[in-house]
PDB file of C-alpha atoms in Angstrom:
ATOM      1  CA  UNK A   1     -72.593  10.664  43.278  1.00  0.00           C
ATOM      2  CA  UNK A   2     -69.647  12.677  42.034  1.00  0.00           C
ATOM      3  CA  UNK A   3     -67.079  10.335  40.397  1.00  0.00           C
ATOM      4  CA  UNK A   4     -63.056  10.439  40.368  1.00  0.00           C
ATOM      5  CA  UNK A   5     -61.550   8.090  38.271  1.00  0.00           C
ATOM      6  CA  UNK A   6     -58.116   6.678  38.366  1.00  0.00           C
ATOM      7  CA  UNK A   7     -56.159   3.300  36.898  1.00  0.00           C
ATOM      8  CA  UNK A   8     -55.416   1.344  40.440  1.00  0.00           C
ATOM      9  CA  UNK A   9     -51.834   0.386  38.737  1.00  0.00           C
ATOM     10  CA  UNK A  10     -48.999  -0.469  40.118  1.00  0.00           C
ATOM     11  CA  UNK A  11     -47.782   1.794  37.762  1.00  0.00           C
ATOM     12  CA  UNK A  12     -44.016   0.457  37.676  1.00  0.00           C
ATOM     13  CA  UNK A  13     -41.021   3.180  36.521  1.00  0.00           C
ATOM     14  CA  UNK A  14     -37.676   2.712  36.630  1.00  0.00           C
ATOM     15  CA  UNK A  15     -35.248   5.348  38.746  1.00  0.00           C
ATOM     16  CA  UNK A  16     -34.695   8.456  36.898  1.00  0.00           C
ATOM     17  CA  UNK A  17     -37.712   7.880  34.480  1.00  0.00           C
ATOM     18  CA  UNK A  18     -40.808  10.130  34.440  1.00  0.00           C
ATOM     19  CA  UNK A  19     -43.967   8.581  36.047  1.00  0.00           C
ATOM     20  CA  UNK A  20     -47.217  10.125  34.650  1.00  0.00           C
ATOM     21  CA  UNK A  21     -50.159   9.718  37.061  1.00  0.00           C
ATOM     22  CA  UNK A  22     -53.722  10.158  35.429  1.00  0.00           C
ATOM     23  CA  UNK A  23     -57.513  11.255  36.803  1.00  0.00           C
ATOM     24  CA  UNK A  24     -60.544  11.810  35.358  1.00  0.00           C
ATOM     25  CA  UNK A  25     -63.563  13.472  36.954  1.00  0.00           C
ATOM     26  CA  UNK A  26     -67.374  13.730  36.231  1.00  0.00           C
ATOM     27  CA  UNK A  27     -68.469  17.153  37.407  1.00  0.00           C
ATOM     28  CA  UNK A  28     -67.953  19.482  34.749  1.00  0.00           C
ATOM     29  CA  UNK A  29     -68.326  22.456  37.446  1.00  0.00           C
ATOM     30  CA  UNK A  30     -65.407  21.272  39.934  1.00  0.00           C
ATOM     31  CA  UNK A  31     -62.741  24.448  39.896  1.00  0.00           C
ATOM     32  CA  UNK A  32     -60.387  22.722  42.646  1.00  0.00           C
ATOM     33  CA  UNK A  33     -57.786  19.606  42.282  1.00  0.00           C
ATOM     34  CA  UNK A  34     -55.289  18.021  44.571  1.00  0.00           C
ATOM     35  CA  UNK A  35     -52.963  15.123  44.655  1.00  0.00           C
ATOM     36  CA  UNK A  36     -51.971  13.502  47.599  1.00  0.00           C
ATOM     37  CA  UNK A  37     -49.155  10.769  48.417  1.00  0.00           C
ATOM     38  CA  UNK A  38     -50.059   8.108  50.984  1.00  0.00           C
ATOM     39  CA  UNK A  39     -47.330   5.547  52.123  1.00  0.00           C
ATOM     40  CA  UNK A  40     -48.189   2.220  52.733  1.00  0.00           C
ATOM     41  CA  UNK A  41     -49.722   2.292  56.505  1.00  0.00           C
ATOM     42  CA  UNK A  42     -49.770   5.974  56.673  1.00  0.00           C
ATOM     43  CA  UNK A  43     -52.045   8.811  56.291  1.00  0.00           C
ATOM     44  CA  UNK A  44     -52.337  11.079  52.805  1.00  0.00           C
ATOM     45  CA  UNK A  45     -50.360  13.941  52.544  1.00  0.00           C
ATOM     46  CA  UNK A  46     -50.915  16.685  50.150  1.00  0.00           C
ATOM     47  CA  UNK A  47     -47.898  17.096  47.210  1.00  0.00           C
ATOM     48  CA  UNK A  48     -49.788  19.376  44.943  1.00  0.00           C
ATOM     49  CA  UNK A  49     -53.046  21.654  44.292  1.00  0.00           C
ATOM     50  CA  UNK A  50     -54.125  23.115  40.939  1.00  0.00           C
ATOM     51  CA  UNK A  51     -57.150  25.372  40.044  1.00  0.00           C
ATOM     52  CA  UNK A  52     -56.356  26.637  36.713  1.00  0.00           C
ATOM     53  CA  UNK A  53     -55.769  25.055  33.506  1.00  0.00           C
ATOM     54  CA  UNK A  54     -52.267  24.120  32.488  1.00  0.00           C
ATOM     55  CA  UNK A  55     -49.080  23.486  33.983  1.00  0.00           C
ATOM     56  CA  UNK A  56     -47.868  23.780  37.578  1.00  0.00           C
ATOM     57  CA  UNK A  57     -44.795  22.812  38.868  1.00  0.00           C
ATOM     58  CA  UNK A  58     -43.140  22.235  41.967  1.00  0.00           C
ATOM     59  CA  UNK A  59     -39.519  20.865  42.251  1.00  0.00           C
ATOM     60  CA  UNK A  60     -39.812  17.437  40.604  1.00  0.00           C
ATOM     61  CA  UNK A  61     -43.510  17.284  40.210  1.00  0.00           C
ATOM     62  CA  UNK A  62     -45.859  19.165  37.679  1.00  0.00           C
ATOM     63  CA  UNK A  63     -49.659  18.838  37.862  1.00  0.00           C
ATOM     64  CA  UNK A  64     -51.594  19.482  34.784  1.00  0.00           C
ATOM     65  CA  UNK A  65     -55.418  20.548  34.445  1.00  0.00           C
ATOM     66  CA  UNK A  66     -57.318  20.078  31.413  1.00  0.00           C
ATOM     67  CA  UNK A  67     -61.035  21.159  32.324  1.00  0.00           C
ATOM     68  CA  UNK A  68     -62.441  20.760  28.958  1.00  0.00           C
ATOM     69  CA  UNK A  69     -61.304  17.365  29.102  1.00  0.00           C
ATOM     70  CA  UNK A  70     -61.990  16.847  32.775  1.00  0.00           C
ATOM     71  CA  UNK A  71     -58.694  14.992  33.097  1.00  0.00           C
ATOM     72  CA  UNK A  72     -56.004  15.841  35.625  1.00  0.00           C
ATOM     73  CA  UNK A  73     -52.516  14.238  35.943  1.00  0.00           C
ATOM     74  CA  UNK A  74     -49.483  14.442  38.082  1.00  0.00           C
ATOM     75  CA  UNK A  75     -45.785  14.066  36.548  1.00  0.00           C
ATOM     76  CA  UNK A  76     -42.814  12.803  38.305  1.00  0.00           C
ATOM     77  CA  UNK A  77     -39.288  13.428  37.158  1.00  0.00           C
ATOM     78  CA  UNK A  78     -36.514  11.686  38.015  1.00  0.00           C
ATOM     79  CA  UNK A  79     -38.049   9.058  39.934  1.00  0.00           C
ATOM     80  CA  UNK A  80     -36.782   7.846  43.023  1.00  0.00           C
ATOM     81  CA  UNK A  81     -37.614   4.659  45.000  1.00  0.00           C
ATOM     82  CA  UNK A  82     -38.759   7.327  47.718  1.00  0.00           C
ATOM     83  CA  UNK A  83     -41.774   8.130  45.607  1.00  0.00           C
ATOM     84  CA  UNK A  84     -42.853   4.351  45.648  1.00  0.00           C
ATOM     85  CA  UNK A  85     -46.511   4.944  46.936  1.00  0.00           C
ATOM     86  CA  UNK A  86     -50.006   5.336  46.372  1.00  0.00           C
ATOM     87  CA  UNK A  87     -51.210   8.634  44.821  1.00  0.00           C
ATOM     88  CA  UNK A  88     -54.557  10.057  45.501  1.00  0.00           C
ATOM     89  CA  UNK A  89     -56.385  12.609  43.212  1.00  0.00           C
ATOM     90  CA  UNK A  90     -59.080  14.705  45.079  1.00  0.00           C
ATOM     91  CA  UNK A  91     -61.928  16.933  43.479  1.00  0.00           C
ATOM     92  CA  UNK A  92     -63.654  19.867  45.284  1.00  0.00           C
ATOM     93  CA  UNK A  93     -67.127  19.595  45.424  1.00  0.00           C
ATOM     94  CA  UNK A  94     -70.067  21.923  46.493  1.00  0.00           C
ATOM     95  CA  UNK A  95     -72.798  20.358  48.358  1.00  0.00           C
ATOM     96  CA  UNK A  96     -74.959  23.643  48.698  1.00  0.00           C
ATOM     97  CA  UNK A  97     -74.071  24.520  52.243  1.00  0.00           C
ATOM     98  CA  UNK A  98     -70.635  23.327  52.427  1.00  0.00           C
ATOM     99  CA  UNK A  99     -67.664  22.008  49.865  1.00  0.00           C
ATOM    100  CA  UNK A 100     -65.828  18.314  50.447  1.00  0.00           C
ATOM    101  CA  UNK A 101     -63.657  16.297  48.422  1.00  0.00           C
ATOM    102  CA  UNK A 102     -64.061  13.426  46.746  1.00  0.00           C
ATOM    103  CA  UNK A 103     -61.253  11.115  45.930  1.00  0.00           C
ATOM    104  CA  UNK A 104     -60.062   8.528  43.750  1.00  0.00           C
ATOM    105  CA  UNK A 105     -59.029   5.247  44.370  1.00  0.00           C
ATOM    106  CA  UNK A 106     -55.575   5.915  43.917  1.00  0.00           C
ATOM    107  CA  UNK A 107     -52.622   4.562  41.672  1.00  0.00           C
ATOM    108  CA  UNK A 108     -49.741   2.460  43.312  1.00  0.00           C
ATOM    109  CA  UNK A 109     -46.629   3.615  41.877  1.00  0.00           C
ATOM    110  CA  UNK A 110     -43.414   1.328  42.104  1.00  0.00           C
ATOM    111  CA  UNK A 111     -40.132   2.813  41.220  1.00  0.00           C
ATOM    112  CA  UNK A 112     -37.678   0.305  40.741  1.00  0.00           C
ATOM    113  CA  UNK A 113     -33.986   0.272  41.064  1.00  0.00           C
TER     114      UNK A 113
ATOM    115  CA  UNK B   1     -48.495  19.246  70.359  1.00  0.00           C
ATOM    116  CA  UNK B   2     -49.630  21.219  66.801  1.00  0.00           C
ATOM    117  CA  UNK B   3     -51.631  19.411  64.576  1.00  0.00           C
ATOM    118  CA  UNK B   4     -54.239  16.571  64.210  1.00  0.00           C
ATOM    119  CA  UNK B   5     -54.162  13.839  66.373  1.00  0.00           C
ATOM    120  CA  UNK B   6     -56.339  10.433  66.601  1.00  0.00           C
ATOM    121  CA  UNK B   7     -56.816   8.242  69.414  1.00  0.00           C
ATOM    122  CA  UNK B   8     -56.750   5.435  69.703  1.00  0.00           C
ATOM    123  CA  UNK B   9     -54.290   4.095  67.020  1.00  0.00           C
ATOM    124  CA  UNK B  10     -55.334   0.509  67.279  1.00  0.00           C
ATOM    125  CA  UNK B  11     -58.499  -0.688  68.451  1.00  0.00           C
ATOM    126  CA  UNK B  12     -60.544  -4.513  68.873  1.00  0.00           C
ATOM    127  CA  UNK B  13     -64.173  -4.660  69.465  1.00  0.00           C
ATOM    128  CA  UNK B  14     -66.836  -7.227  69.150  1.00  0.00           C
ATOM    129  CA  UNK B  15     -69.837  -6.830  67.446  1.00  0.00           C
ATOM    130  CA  UNK B  16     -72.758  -4.952  68.978  1.00  0.00           C
ATOM    131  CA  UNK B  17     -70.473  -2.884  70.962  1.00  0.00           C
ATOM    132  CA  UNK B  18     -70.362   0.965  70.769  1.00  0.00           C
ATOM    133  CA  UNK B  19     -66.992   2.299  69.740  1.00  0.00           C
ATOM    134  CA  UNK B  20     -65.869   6.007  69.850  1.00  0.00           C
ATOM    135  CA  UNK B  21     -62.953   7.431  67.782  1.00  0.00           C
ATOM    136  CA  UNK B  22     -61.525  10.778  68.961  1.00  0.00           C
ATOM    137  CA  UNK B  23     -59.856  13.126  66.821  1.00  0.00           C
ATOM    138  CA  UNK B  24     -58.360  16.680  67.965  1.00  0.00           C
ATOM    139  CA  UNK B  25     -56.804  19.506  66.123  1.00  0.00           C
ATOM    140  CA  UNK B  26     -55.275  22.298  67.361  1.00  0.00           C
ATOM    141  CA  UNK B  27     -55.292  24.924  64.177  1.00  0.00           C
ATOM    142  CA  UNK B  28     -58.930  25.865  65.128  1.00  0.00           C
ATOM    143  CA  UNK B  29     -59.893  24.858  61.302  1.00  0.00           C
ATOM    144  CA  UNK B  30     -63.639  25.467  60.857  1.00  0.00           C
ATOM    145  CA  UNK B  31     -63.890  22.254  58.347  1.00  0.00           C
ATOM    146  CA  UNK B  32     -63.374  18.543  60.115  1.00  0.00           C
ATOM    147  CA  UNK B  33     -63.940  15.219  58.272  1.00  0.00           C
ATOM    148  CA  UNK B  34     -64.235  11.412  59.043  1.00  0.00           C
ATOM    149  CA  UNK B  35     -63.211   8.938  56.147  1.00  0.00           C
ATOM    150  CA  UNK B  36     -62.554   5.153  56.127  1.00  0.00           C
ATOM    151  CA  UNK B  37     -60.031   3.564  53.728  1.00  0.00           C
ATOM    152  CA  UNK B  38     -61.021  -0.202  52.096  1.00  0.00           C
ATOM    153  CA  UNK B  39     -59.101  -1.766  49.856  1.00  0.00           C
ATOM    154  CA  UNK B  40     -60.733  -0.859  46.422  1.00  0.00           C
ATOM    155  CA  UNK B  41     -62.675   2.053  47.469  1.00  0.00           C
ATOM    156  CA  UNK B  42     -60.297   4.418  48.704  1.00  0.00           C
ATOM    157  CA  UNK B  43     -61.082   6.970  50.940  1.00  0.00           C
ATOM    158  CA  UNK B  44     -64.873   7.751  51.480  1.00  0.00           C
ATOM    159  CA  UNK B  45     -66.822  10.517  53.291  1.00  0.00           C
ATOM    160  CA  UNK B  46     -68.749   9.238  56.385  1.00  0.00           C
ATOM    161  CA  UNK B  47     -69.037  12.743  57.970  1.00  0.00           C
ATOM    162  CA  UNK B  48     -67.986  16.529  57.987  1.00  0.00           C
ATOM    163  CA  UNK B  49     -68.617  19.207  59.962  1.00  0.00           C
ATOM    164  CA  UNK B  50     -68.519  23.043  58.578  1.00  0.00           C
ATOM    165  CA  UNK B  51     -68.222  24.574  62.417  1.00  0.00           C
ATOM    166  CA  UNK B  52     -69.186  23.557  65.767  1.00  0.00           C
ATOM    167  CA  UNK B  53     -72.520  22.307  66.076  1.00  0.00           C
ATOM    168  CA  UNK B  54     -73.302  22.172  62.413  1.00  0.00           C
ATOM    169  CA  UNK B  55     -72.618  18.157  60.922  1.00  0.00           C
ATOM    170  CA  UNK B  56     -73.645  16.395  57.694  1.00  0.00           C
ATOM    171  CA  UNK B  57     -73.587  13.389  56.394  1.00  0.00           C
ATOM    172  CA  UNK B  58     -71.383  11.632  53.869  1.00  0.00           C
ATOM    173  CA  UNK B  59     -71.582   8.840  51.566  1.00  0.00           C
ATOM    174  CA  UNK B  60     -71.208   5.942  54.274  1.00  0.00           C
ATOM    175  CA  UNK B  61     -73.065   7.525  57.114  1.00  0.00           C
ATOM    176  CA  UNK B  62     -75.109   4.602  58.296  1.00  0.00           C
ATOM    177  CA  UNK B  63     -74.299   2.983  61.386  1.00  0.00           C
ATOM    178  CA  UNK B  64     -71.991   6.244  62.232  1.00  0.00           C
ATOM    179  CA  UNK B  65     -72.579   9.299  64.654  1.00  0.00           C
ATOM    180  CA  UNK B  66     -70.636  12.124  65.131  1.00  0.00           C
ATOM    181  CA  UNK B  67     -71.070  15.620  67.180  1.00  0.00           C
ATOM    182  CA  UNK B  68     -68.890  18.392  67.394  1.00  0.00           C
ATOM    183  CA  UNK B  69     -69.342  20.643  70.513  1.00  0.00           C
ATOM    184  CA  UNK B  70     -66.174  22.361  70.210  1.00  0.00           C
ATOM    185  CA  UNK B  71     -63.895  23.273  67.431  1.00  0.00           C
ATOM    186  CA  UNK B  72     -61.085  21.168  68.029  1.00  0.00           C
ATOM    187  CA  UNK B  73     -62.755  18.202  68.873  1.00  0.00           C
ATOM    188  CA  UNK B  74     -64.779  15.340  66.523  1.00  0.00           C
ATOM    189  CA  UNK B  75     -65.244  12.232  67.865  1.00  0.00           C
ATOM    190  CA  UNK B  76     -66.862   9.608  65.631  1.00  0.00           C
ATOM    191  CA  UNK B  77     -69.174   6.930  67.171  1.00  0.00           C
ATOM    192  CA  UNK B  78     -69.793   3.347  65.951  1.00  0.00           C
ATOM    193  CA  UNK B  79     -73.531   3.030  67.895  1.00  0.00           C
ATOM    194  CA  UNK B  80     -73.344  -1.019  67.459  1.00  0.00           C
ATOM    195  CA  UNK B  81     -70.402  -2.413  65.398  1.00  0.00           C
ATOM    196  CA  UNK B  82     -70.768  -4.371  62.770  1.00  0.00           C
ATOM    197  CA  UNK B  83     -67.784  -6.377  61.038  1.00  0.00           C
ATOM    198  CA  UNK B  84     -68.579  -4.448  57.474  1.00  0.00           C
ATOM    199  CA  UNK B  85     -67.038  -1.452  59.389  1.00  0.00           C
ATOM    200  CA  UNK B  86     -63.693  -3.109  59.942  1.00  0.00           C
ATOM    201  CA  UNK B  87     -61.329  -0.519  58.125  1.00  0.00           C
ATOM    202  CA  UNK B  88     -59.043   2.651  58.866  1.00  0.00           C
ATOM    203  CA  UNK B  89     -60.289   5.561  59.534  1.00  0.00           C
ATOM    204  CA  UNK B  90     -58.967   8.751  59.074  1.00  0.00           C
ATOM    205  CA  UNK B  91     -59.658  12.195  60.419  1.00  0.00           C
ATOM    206  CA  UNK B  92     -58.927  15.528  58.958  1.00  0.00           C
ATOM    207  CA  UNK B  93     -59.371  19.058  58.914  1.00  0.00           C
ATOM    208  CA  UNK B  94     -59.110  21.777  56.325  1.00  0.00           C
ATOM    209  CA  UNK B  95     -57.603  25.795  56.421  1.00  0.00           C
ATOM    210  CA  UNK B  96     -58.680  28.137  54.724  1.00  0.00           C
ATOM    211  CA  UNK B  97     -56.606  27.186  51.355  1.00  0.00           C
ATOM    212  CA  UNK B  98     -58.772  24.388  51.112  1.00  0.00           C
ATOM    213  CA  UNK B  99     -55.816  22.069  52.147  1.00  0.00           C
ATOM    214  CA  UNK B 100     -56.858  19.147  54.169  1.00  0.00           C
ATOM    215  CA  UNK B 101     -54.553  17.622  56.748  1.00  0.00           C
ATOM    216  CA  UNK B 102     -55.175  14.055  58.079  1.00  0.00           C
ATOM    217  CA  UNK B 103     -54.471  12.336  61.162  1.00  0.00           C
ATOM    218  CA  UNK B 104     -52.424   9.298  61.522  1.00  0.00           C
ATOM    219  CA  UNK B 105     -55.373   7.211  61.425  1.00  0.00           C
ATOM    220  CA  UNK B 106     -57.272   4.645  63.589  1.00  0.00           C
ATOM    221  CA  UNK B 107     -57.380   0.749  62.620  1.00  0.00           C
ATOM    222  CA  UNK B 108     -60.615  -0.909  63.785  1.00  0.00           C
ATOM    223  CA  UNK B 109     -61.252  -4.845  64.040  1.00  0.00           C
ATOM    224  CA  UNK B 110     -64.514  -5.456  64.687  1.00  0.00           C
ATOM    225  CA  UNK B 111     -64.738  -9.424  65.203  1.00  0.00           C
TER     226      UNK B 111
END
């Protein structure tokens, strides 16, 4: 069973600060990585996808991938109270006939005023 | 409405009863998935389907059955509900960019 590891948190950051969320994965062959945000009582929604080593920026969000270290991270700049949620890291894996996502257990982020 | 819808949103049942959770998507995505989400375990895959009439087990499939006779529907059945199946269930579909879209979820309580 492929594993995706995240610190469960809560990670507490003050408003306006940078939040850094980390994820490690066990399958060295993984090629596709995703960050989902889940508000309490709601369903997960995609924030970012990343497929190549390096950084990918989208607004206040930056995803970082290091395949050699099997590490993917999400940076949130200028954190806002509305960013308070659980962030799920997901890694795509192939099962031979199909592909599916393996999710980490998520990191709960709290942005304080 | 376009998108992916789940029904019911909330369900209370008793142990031993059969329960079916419904999932419908309007995008004609080939892939569909069922997950359960529990505290401390995150999202765990129950079953997935690559196309109509093609289904496969995920990591926690015991006690569950699925069918996919039409592309747009992917119902999940608990054959004989147990208390350990109390959970939040999410259905998802995936587009050609490998992005998964989730339904609003079904909160199931087995008493």
